[in-house]
PDB file of N, CA and C in Angstrom:
ATOM      1  N   UNK A   1      61.534 280.211 147.532  1.00 93.00           N
ATOM      2  CA  UNK A   1      62.706 281.269 147.456  1.00 93.00           C
ATOM      3  C   UNK A   1      62.084 282.618 147.759  1.00 93.00           C
ATOM      4  N   UNK A   2      62.597 283.507 148.490  1.00 95.00           N
ATOM      5  CA  UNK A   2      62.443 285.110 148.234  1.00 95.00           C
ATOM      6  C   UNK A   2      62.896 285.583 147.447  1.00 95.00           C
ATOM      7  N   UNK A   3      61.973 286.786 146.763  1.00 96.00           N
ATOM      8  CA  UNK A   3      62.449 287.602 145.961  1.00 96.00           C
ATOM      9  C   UNK A   3      62.327 288.810 145.999  1.00 96.00           C
ATOM     10  N   UNK A   4      63.256 289.603 145.371  1.00 97.00           N
ATOM     11  CA  UNK A   4      63.406 290.873 145.799  1.00 97.00           C
ATOM     12  C   UNK A   4      63.834 291.573 144.506  1.00 97.00           C
ATOM     13  N   UNK A   5      63.020 292.923 144.303  1.00 96.00           N
ATOM     14  CA  UNK A   5      63.548 293.882 143.028  1.00 96.00           C
ATOM     15  C   UNK A   5      65.024 294.154 143.081  1.00 96.00           C
ATOM     16  N   UNK A   6      65.390 294.608 141.696  1.00 95.00           N
ATOM     17  CA  UNK A   6      66.536 295.151 141.849  1.00 95.00           C
ATOM     18  C   UNK A   6      66.692 296.456 142.787  1.00 95.00           C
ATOM     19  N   UNK A   7      65.363 297.620 142.333  1.00 94.00           N
ATOM     20  CA  UNK A   7      65.389 298.636 143.386  1.00 94.00           C
ATOM     21  C   UNK A   7      65.122 298.449 144.929  1.00 94.00           C
ATOM     22  N   UNK A   8      64.775 297.125 145.198  1.00 96.00           N
ATOM     23  CA  UNK A   8      64.991 297.048 146.909  1.00 96.00           C
ATOM     24  C   UNK A   8      66.233 296.586 147.320  1.00 96.00           C
ATOM     25  N   UNK A   9      67.271 296.204 146.484  1.00 94.00           N
ATOM     26  CA  UNK A   9      68.813 295.998 146.491  1.00 94.00           C
ATOM     27  C   UNK A   9      69.542 297.308 147.479  1.00 94.00           C
ATOM     28  N   UNK A  10      69.109 298.345 146.879  1.00 92.00           N
ATOM     29  CA  UNK A  10      69.785 299.522 147.554  1.00 92.00           C
ATOM     30  C   UNK A  10      69.360 299.836 148.679  1.00 92.00           C
ATOM     31  N   UNK A  11      67.730 299.521 149.013  1.00 95.00           N
ATOM     32  CA  UNK A  11      67.122 299.940 150.221  1.00 95.00           C
ATOM     33  C   UNK A  11      67.344 298.842 151.272  1.00 95.00           C
ATOM     34  N   UNK A  12      67.621 297.428 150.932  1.00 96.00           N
ATOM     35  CA  UNK A  12      67.216 296.252 151.608  1.00 96.00           C
ATOM     36  C   UNK A  12      68.333 295.376 151.707  1.00 96.00           C
ATOM     37  N   UNK A  13      69.590 295.779 151.189  1.00 95.00           N
ATOM     38  CA  UNK A  13      70.664 294.854 150.811  1.00 95.00           C
ATOM     39  C   UNK A  13      71.131 294.012 152.223  1.00 95.00           C
ATOM     40  N   UNK A  14      71.031 294.682 153.488  1.00 95.00           N
ATOM     41  CA  UNK A  14      71.515 293.730 154.469  1.00 95.00           C
ATOM     42  C   UNK A  14      70.163 292.642 154.568  1.00 95.00           C
ATOM     43  N   UNK A  15      69.259 292.859 154.579  1.00 96.00           N
ATOM     44  CA  UNK A  15      68.035 291.789 154.422  1.00 96.00           C
ATOM     45  C   UNK A  15      68.276 290.938 153.570  1.00 96.00           C
ATOM     46  N   UNK A  16      68.235 291.034 152.407  1.00 96.00           N
ATOM     47  CA  UNK A  16      68.701 290.386 151.045  1.00 96.00           C
ATOM     48  C   UNK A  16      69.883 289.552 151.544  1.00 96.00           C
ATOM     49  N   UNK A  17      71.009 289.905 151.844  1.00 95.00           N
ATOM     50  CA  UNK A  17      72.155 289.312 151.951  1.00 95.00           C
ATOM     51  C   UNK A  17      71.822 288.306 153.162  1.00 95.00           C
ATOM     52  N   UNK A  18      71.310 288.541 154.360  1.00 96.00           N
ATOM     53  CA  UNK A  18      71.088 287.755 155.492  1.00 96.00           C
ATOM     54  C   UNK A  18      70.132 286.615 155.026  1.00 96.00           C
ATOM     55  N   UNK A  19      68.917 287.025 154.023  1.00 96.00           N
ATOM     56  CA  UNK A  19      67.968 285.749 153.718  1.00 96.00           C
ATOM     57  C   UNK A  19      68.709 284.720 152.681  1.00 96.00           C
ATOM     58  N   UNK A  20      69.594 285.489 151.759  1.00 96.00           N
ATOM     59  CA  UNK A  20      70.756 284.597 150.935  1.00 96.00           C
ATOM     60  C   UNK A  20      71.504 283.384 151.704  1.00 96.00           C
ATOM     61  N   UNK A  21      71.810 284.051 152.907  1.00 96.00           N
ATOM     62  CA  UNK A  21      72.570 282.917 153.869  1.00 96.00           C
ATOM     63  C   UNK A  21      71.844 281.952 154.089  1.00 96.00           C
ATOM     64  N   UNK A  22      70.504 281.843 153.932  1.00 96.00           N
ATOM     65  CA  UNK A  22      69.974 280.864 154.849  1.00 96.00           C
ATOM     66  C   UNK A  22      68.868 280.120 153.287  1.00 96.00           C
ATOM     67  N   UNK A  23      68.504 280.878 152.150  1.00 96.00           N
ATOM     68  CA  UNK A  23      68.295 280.107 150.956  1.00 96.00           C
ATOM     69  C   UNK A  23      68.518 280.855 149.812  1.00 96.00           C
ATOM     70  N   UNK A  24      68.402 280.086 148.827  1.00 96.00           N
ATOM     71  CA  UNK A  24      68.716 281.355 147.542  1.00 96.00           C
ATOM     72  C   UNK A  24      67.773 282.399 147.619  1.00 96.00           C
ATOM     73  N   UNK A  25      68.190 283.408 146.803  1.00 97.00           N
ATOM     74  CA  UNK A  25      67.255 284.747 146.749  1.00 97.00           C
ATOM     75  C   UNK A  25      67.323 285.071 145.299  1.00 97.00           C
ATOM     76  N   UNK A  26      65.914 285.237 144.827  1.00 96.00           N
ATOM     77  CA  UNK A  26      65.953 285.598 143.397  1.00 96.00           C
ATOM     78  C   UNK A  26      65.658 287.472 143.391  1.00 96.00           C
ATOM     79  N   UNK A  27      66.558 288.068 142.437  1.00 96.00           N
ATOM     80  CA  UNK A  27      66.609 289.502 142.270  1.00 96.00           C
ATOM     81  C   UNK A  27      65.703 289.706 140.973  1.00 96.00           C
ATOM     82  N   UNK A  28      64.726 290.091 140.857  1.00 96.00           N
ATOM     83  CA  UNK A  28      64.036 290.448 139.692  1.00 96.00           C
ATOM     84  C   UNK A  28      63.870 291.781 138.755  1.00 96.00           C
ATOM     85  N   UNK A  29      63.451 291.809 138.132  1.00 95.00           N
ATOM     86  CA  UNK A  29      63.502 293.011 137.028  1.00 95.00           C
ATOM     87  C   UNK A  29      62.240 292.948 136.363  1.00 95.00           C
ATOM     88  N   UNK A  30      61.191 294.098 136.339  1.00 95.00           N
ATOM     89  CA  UNK A  30      60.042 294.055 135.774  1.00 95.00           C
ATOM     90  C   UNK A  30      59.413 292.247 135.842  1.00 95.00           C
ATOM     91  N   UNK A  31      59.769 291.857 137.066  1.00 94.00           N
ATOM     92  CA  UNK A  31      58.754 290.720 137.408  1.00 94.00           C
ATOM     93  C   UNK A  31      59.423 289.251 136.897  1.00 94.00           C
ATOM     94  N   UNK A  32      60.656 289.761 136.198  1.00 96.00           N
ATOM     95  CA  UNK A  32      61.161 288.304 135.811  1.00 96.00           C
ATOM     96  C   UNK A  32      62.435 288.149 136.523  1.00 96.00           C
ATOM     97  N   UNK A  33      62.860 286.768 136.950  1.00 96.00           N
ATOM     98  CA  UNK A  33      64.194 286.620 137.866  1.00 96.00           C
ATOM     99  C   UNK A  33      65.183 286.785 136.791  1.00 96.00           C
ATOM    100  N   UNK A  34      66.150 287.673 137.322  1.00 96.00           N
ATOM    101  CA  UNK A  34      67.551 287.736 136.393  1.00 96.00           C
ATOM    102  C   UNK A  34      68.616 287.359 137.041  1.00 96.00           C
ATOM    103  N   UNK A  35      68.747 287.119 138.237  1.00 96.00           N
ATOM    104  CA  UNK A  35      69.842 286.898 139.117  1.00 96.00           C
ATOM    105  C   UNK A  35      69.392 286.031 140.283  1.00 96.00           C
ATOM    106  N   UNK A  36      70.200 285.035 140.940  1.00 96.00           N
ATOM    107  CA  UNK A  36      70.121 284.427 142.042  1.00 96.00           C
ATOM    108  C   UNK A  36      71.023 284.596 142.948  1.00 96.00           C
ATOM    109  N   UNK A  37      71.047 284.801 144.335  1.00 96.00           N
ATOM    110  CA  UNK A  37      71.914 284.843 145.133  1.00 96.00           C
ATOM    111  C   UNK A  37      71.914 283.607 146.004  1.00 96.00           C
ATOM    112  N   UNK A  38      72.868 282.741 145.723  1.00 96.00           N
ATOM    113  CA  UNK A  38      73.372 281.748 146.883  1.00 96.00           C
ATOM    114  C   UNK A  38      74.537 281.699 147.590  1.00 96.00           C
ATOM    115  N   UNK A  39      74.837 281.013 148.524  1.00 95.00           N
ATOM    116  CA  UNK A  39      76.061 281.000 149.454  1.00 95.00           C
ATOM    117  C   UNK A  39      77.071 280.123 148.485  1.00 95.00           C
ATOM    118  N   UNK A  40      78.377 280.477 148.908  1.00 94.00           N
ATOM    119  CA  UNK A  40      79.279 280.103 148.255  1.00 94.00           C
ATOM    120  C   UNK A  40      79.424 278.344 148.392  1.00 94.00           C
ATOM    121  N   UNK A  41      79.122 277.703 149.251  1.00 93.00           N
ATOM    122  CA  UNK A  41      79.054 276.461 149.741  1.00 93.00           C
ATOM    123  C   UNK A  41      78.182 275.702 148.561  1.00 93.00           C
ATOM    124  N   UNK A  42      76.683 276.674 148.399  1.00 93.00           N
ATOM    125  CA  UNK A  42      75.779 275.785 147.378  1.00 93.00           C
ATOM    126  C   UNK A  42      76.478 275.708 146.127  1.00 93.00           C
ATOM    127  N   UNK A  43      77.035 277.240 145.903  1.00 91.00           N
ATOM    128  CA  UNK A  43      77.444 277.211 144.404  1.00 91.00           C
ATOM    129  C   UNK A  43      78.398 276.322 144.297  1.00 91.00           C
ATOM    130  N   UNK A  44      79.350 276.105 145.173  1.00 88.00           N
ATOM    131  CA  UNK A  44      80.389 274.627 145.165  1.00 88.00           C
ATOM    132  C   UNK A  44      79.974 273.547 144.725  1.00 88.00           C
ATOM    133  N   UNK A  45      78.519 273.255 145.586  1.00 87.00           N
ATOM    134  CA  UNK A  45      78.077 272.035 145.390  1.00 87.00           C
ATOM    135  C   UNK A  45      77.661 271.781 143.964  1.00 87.00           C
ATOM    136  N   UNK A  46      77.051 273.101 143.388  1.00 87.00           N
ATOM    137  CA  UNK A  46      76.338 273.015 142.269  1.00 87.00           C
ATOM    138  C   UNK A  46      77.690 272.627 140.846  1.00 87.00           C
ATOM    139  N   UNK A  47      78.695 273.419 141.097  1.00 83.00           N
ATOM    140  CA  UNK A  47      79.600 273.391 140.141  1.00 83.00           C
ATOM    141  C   UNK A  47      80.265 272.127 139.990  1.00 83.00           C
ATOM    142  N   UNK A  48      80.338 271.463 141.509  1.00 78.00           N
ATOM    143  CA  UNK A  48      81.157 270.218 141.401  1.00 78.00           C
ATOM    144  C   UNK A  48      79.845 269.377 140.978  1.00 78.00           C
ATOM    145  N   UNK A  49      78.901 269.267 140.879  1.00 74.00           N
ATOM    146  CA  UNK A  49      77.737 268.271 140.314  1.00 74.00           C
ATOM    147  C   UNK A  49      77.780 268.275 138.955  1.00 74.00           C
ATOM    148  N   UNK A  50      78.460 269.375 138.213  1.00 75.00           N
ATOM    149  CA  UNK A  50      78.294 269.824 136.859  1.00 75.00           C
ATOM    150  C   UNK A  50      79.631 269.038 136.365  1.00 75.00           C
ATOM    151  N   UNK A  51      80.600 269.019 136.782  1.00 73.00           N
ATOM    152  CA  UNK A  51      81.817 268.432 136.540  1.00 73.00           C
ATOM    153  C   UNK A  51      81.933 266.901 136.092  1.00 73.00           C
ATOM    154  N   UNK A  52      82.292 266.731 135.070  1.00 76.00           N
ATOM    155  CA  UNK A  52      82.241 265.112 134.616  1.00 76.00           C
ATOM    156  C   UNK A  52      83.882 264.861 134.083  1.00 76.00           C
ATOM    157  N   UNK A  53      83.889 263.770 134.035  1.00 77.00           N
ATOM    158  CA  UNK A  53      85.380 263.578 133.570  1.00 77.00           C
ATOM    159  C   UNK A  53      85.162 262.423 132.610  1.00 77.00           C
ATOM    160  N   UNK A  54      85.864 262.351 131.392  1.00 80.00           N
ATOM    161  CA  UNK A  54      85.753 261.449 130.484  1.00 80.00           C
ATOM    162  C   UNK A  54      87.164 260.565 130.543  1.00 80.00           C
ATOM    163  N   UNK A  55      87.069 259.679 130.177  1.00 80.00           N
ATOM    164  CA  UNK A  55      88.210 258.635 129.890  1.00 80.00           C
ATOM    165  C   UNK A  55      88.125 257.756 128.785  1.00 80.00           C
ATOM    166  N   UNK A  56      89.177 257.473 128.066  1.00 81.00           N
ATOM    167  CA  UNK A  56      89.272 256.437 127.299  1.00 81.00           C
ATOM    168  C   UNK A  56      89.296 254.890 127.917  1.00 81.00           C
ATOM    169  N   UNK A  57      89.044 253.907 127.030  1.00 75.00           N
ATOM    170  CA  UNK A  57      89.292 252.663 127.791  1.00 75.00           C
ATOM    171  C   UNK A  57      90.536 252.485 128.403  1.00 75.00           C
ATOM    172  N   UNK A  58      91.583 252.959 127.620  1.00 79.00           N
ATOM    173  CA  UNK A  58      92.811 252.984 127.943  1.00 79.00           C
ATOM    174  C   UNK A  58      93.194 253.747 129.389  1.00 79.00           C
ATOM    175  N   UNK A  59      93.318 254.752 129.387  1.00 84.00           N
ATOM    176  CA  UNK A  59      93.331 255.510 130.601  1.00 84.00           C
ATOM    177  C   UNK A  59      92.401 255.718 131.757  1.00 84.00           C
ATOM    178  N   UNK A  60      91.282 255.064 131.835  1.00 84.00           N
ATOM    179  CA  UNK A  60      90.469 254.984 132.891  1.00 84.00           C
ATOM    180  C   UNK A  60      91.040 254.425 134.269  1.00 84.00           C
ATOM    181  N   UNK A  61      90.785 255.134 135.246  1.00 88.00           N
ATOM    182  CA  UNK A  61      91.315 254.402 136.474  1.00 88.00           C
ATOM    183  C   UNK A  61      90.595 252.887 136.442  1.00 88.00           C
ATOM    184  N   UNK A  62      91.366 252.231 137.537  1.00 89.00           N
ATOM    185  CA  UNK A  62      91.088 250.675 137.552  1.00 89.00           C
ATOM    186  C   UNK A  62      89.637 250.529 137.888  1.00 89.00           C
ATOM    187  N   UNK A  63      89.059 251.167 138.973  1.00 87.00           N
ATOM    188  CA  UNK A  63      87.676 251.097 139.660  1.00 87.00           C
ATOM    189  C   UNK A  63      86.856 251.506 138.349  1.00 87.00           C
ATOM    190  N   UNK A  64      86.879 252.616 137.509  1.00 84.00           N
ATOM    191  CA  UNK A  64      86.199 252.995 136.310  1.00 84.00           C
ATOM    192  C   UNK A  64      86.109 251.542 135.441  1.00 84.00           C
ATOM    193  N   UNK A  65      87.239 251.494 134.963  1.00 84.00           N
ATOM    194  CA  UNK A  65      87.335 250.400 133.972  1.00 84.00           C
ATOM    195  C   UNK A  65      86.529 249.026 134.350  1.00 84.00           C
ATOM    196  N   UNK A  66      87.015 248.454 135.811  1.00 87.00           N
ATOM    197  CA  UNK A  66      86.281 247.432 136.103  1.00 87.00           C
ATOM    198  C   UNK A  66      84.651 247.771 136.209  1.00 87.00           C
ATOM    199  N   UNK A  67      83.991 248.826 136.734  1.00 87.00           N
ATOM    200  CA  UNK A  67      82.708 248.962 136.460  1.00 87.00           C
ATOM    201  C   UNK A  67      82.248 248.824 135.252  1.00 87.00           C
ATOM    202  N   UNK A  68      82.843 249.664 134.340  1.00 83.00           N
ATOM    203  CA  UNK A  68      82.586 249.327 132.776  1.00 83.00           C
ATOM    204  C   UNK A  68      82.255 248.218 132.624  1.00 83.00           C
ATOM    205  N   UNK A  69      83.374 247.290 132.852  1.00 86.00           N
ATOM    206  CA  UNK A  69      83.351 245.848 131.956  1.00 86.00           C
ATOM    207  C   UNK A  69      82.222 244.900 132.730  1.00 86.00           C
ATOM    208  N   UNK A  70      82.196 245.261 134.241  1.00 87.00           N
ATOM    209  CA  UNK A  70      80.833 244.519 134.720  1.00 87.00           C
ATOM    210  C   UNK A  70      79.820 245.224 134.005  1.00 87.00           C
ATOM    211  N   UNK A  71      79.245 246.269 133.663  1.00 86.00           N
ATOM    212  CA  UNK A  71      78.113 246.357 133.171  1.00 86.00           C
ATOM    213  C   UNK A  71      78.300 245.838 131.726  1.00 86.00           C
ATOM    214  N   UNK A  72      79.300 245.986 130.924  1.00 85.00           N
ATOM    215  CA  UNK A  72      78.990 245.527 129.690  1.00 85.00           C
ATOM    216  C   UNK A  72      78.786 243.916 129.788  1.00 85.00           C
ATOM    217  N   UNK A  73      79.402 243.056 130.785  1.00 87.00           N
ATOM    218  CA  UNK A  73      79.219 241.687 130.814  1.00 87.00           C
ATOM    219  C   UNK A  73      77.690 241.507 131.242  1.00 87.00           C
ATOM    220  N   UNK A  74      77.202 242.462 132.196  1.00 86.00           N
ATOM    221  CA  UNK A  74      75.861 242.374 132.355  1.00 86.00           C
ATOM    222  C   UNK A  74      74.657 242.458 131.272  1.00 86.00           C
ATOM    223  N   UNK A  75      75.027 243.172 130.280  1.00 88.00           N
ATOM    224  CA  UNK A  75      74.412 243.572 129.429  1.00 88.00           C
ATOM    225  C   UNK A  75      74.480 242.323 128.314  1.00 88.00           C
ATOM    226  N   UNK A  76      75.877 241.780 127.905  1.00 90.00           N
ATOM    227  CA  UNK A  76      75.747 240.713 126.960  1.00 90.00           C
ATOM    228  C   UNK A  76      75.351 239.515 127.874  1.00 90.00           C
ATOM    229  N   UNK A  77      75.345 239.086 128.931  1.00 86.00           N
ATOM    230  CA  UNK A  77      74.864 237.775 129.283  1.00 86.00           C
ATOM    231  C   UNK A  77      73.532 238.086 129.997  1.00 86.00           C
ATOM    232  N   UNK A  78      72.774 239.097 129.836  1.00 82.00           N
ATOM    233  CA  UNK A  78      71.542 239.383 130.336  1.00 82.00           C
ATOM    234  C   UNK A  78      71.288 239.285 131.831  1.00 82.00           C
ATOM    235  N   UNK A  79      72.581 239.463 132.822  1.00 70.00           N
ATOM    236  CA  UNK A  79      72.536 239.518 134.177  1.00 70.00           C
ATOM    237  C   UNK A  79      72.143 240.910 134.595  1.00 70.00           C
ATOM    238  N   UNK A  80      71.008 241.516 134.167  1.00 60.00           N
ATOM    239  CA  UNK A  80      70.847 243.017 134.812  1.00 60.00           C
ATOM    240  C   UNK A  80      69.955 242.636 136.045  1.00 60.00           C
ATOM    241  N   UNK A  81      70.095 243.597 136.876  1.00 57.00           N
ATOM    242  CA  UNK A  81      69.357 244.075 138.216  1.00 57.00           C
ATOM    243  C   UNK A  81      68.418 244.437 138.136  1.00 57.00           C
ATOM    244  N   UNK A  82      67.601 244.644 137.382  1.00 53.00           N
ATOM    245  CA  UNK A  82      66.247 245.460 136.993  1.00 53.00           C
ATOM    246  C   UNK A  82      65.317 244.870 137.792  1.00 53.00           C
TER     247      UNK A  82
END
């Protein structure tokens, strides 16, 4: 990952933004990473990976419910694919 200092942002903003289109770029202050610049697509991927949905057994979609029940049955009967 390329790194630039905060003071370089004023002088090299075009270069920094071009680099951030290719890979995340770190902005540093006093030698420590303070900000990371990344593409909107990469940001959406990261945010999407963090989203989780919780269900109760009663309101879980059928596929989630079925998977859960299969897993529980495997635990109870000892049919694990380990």
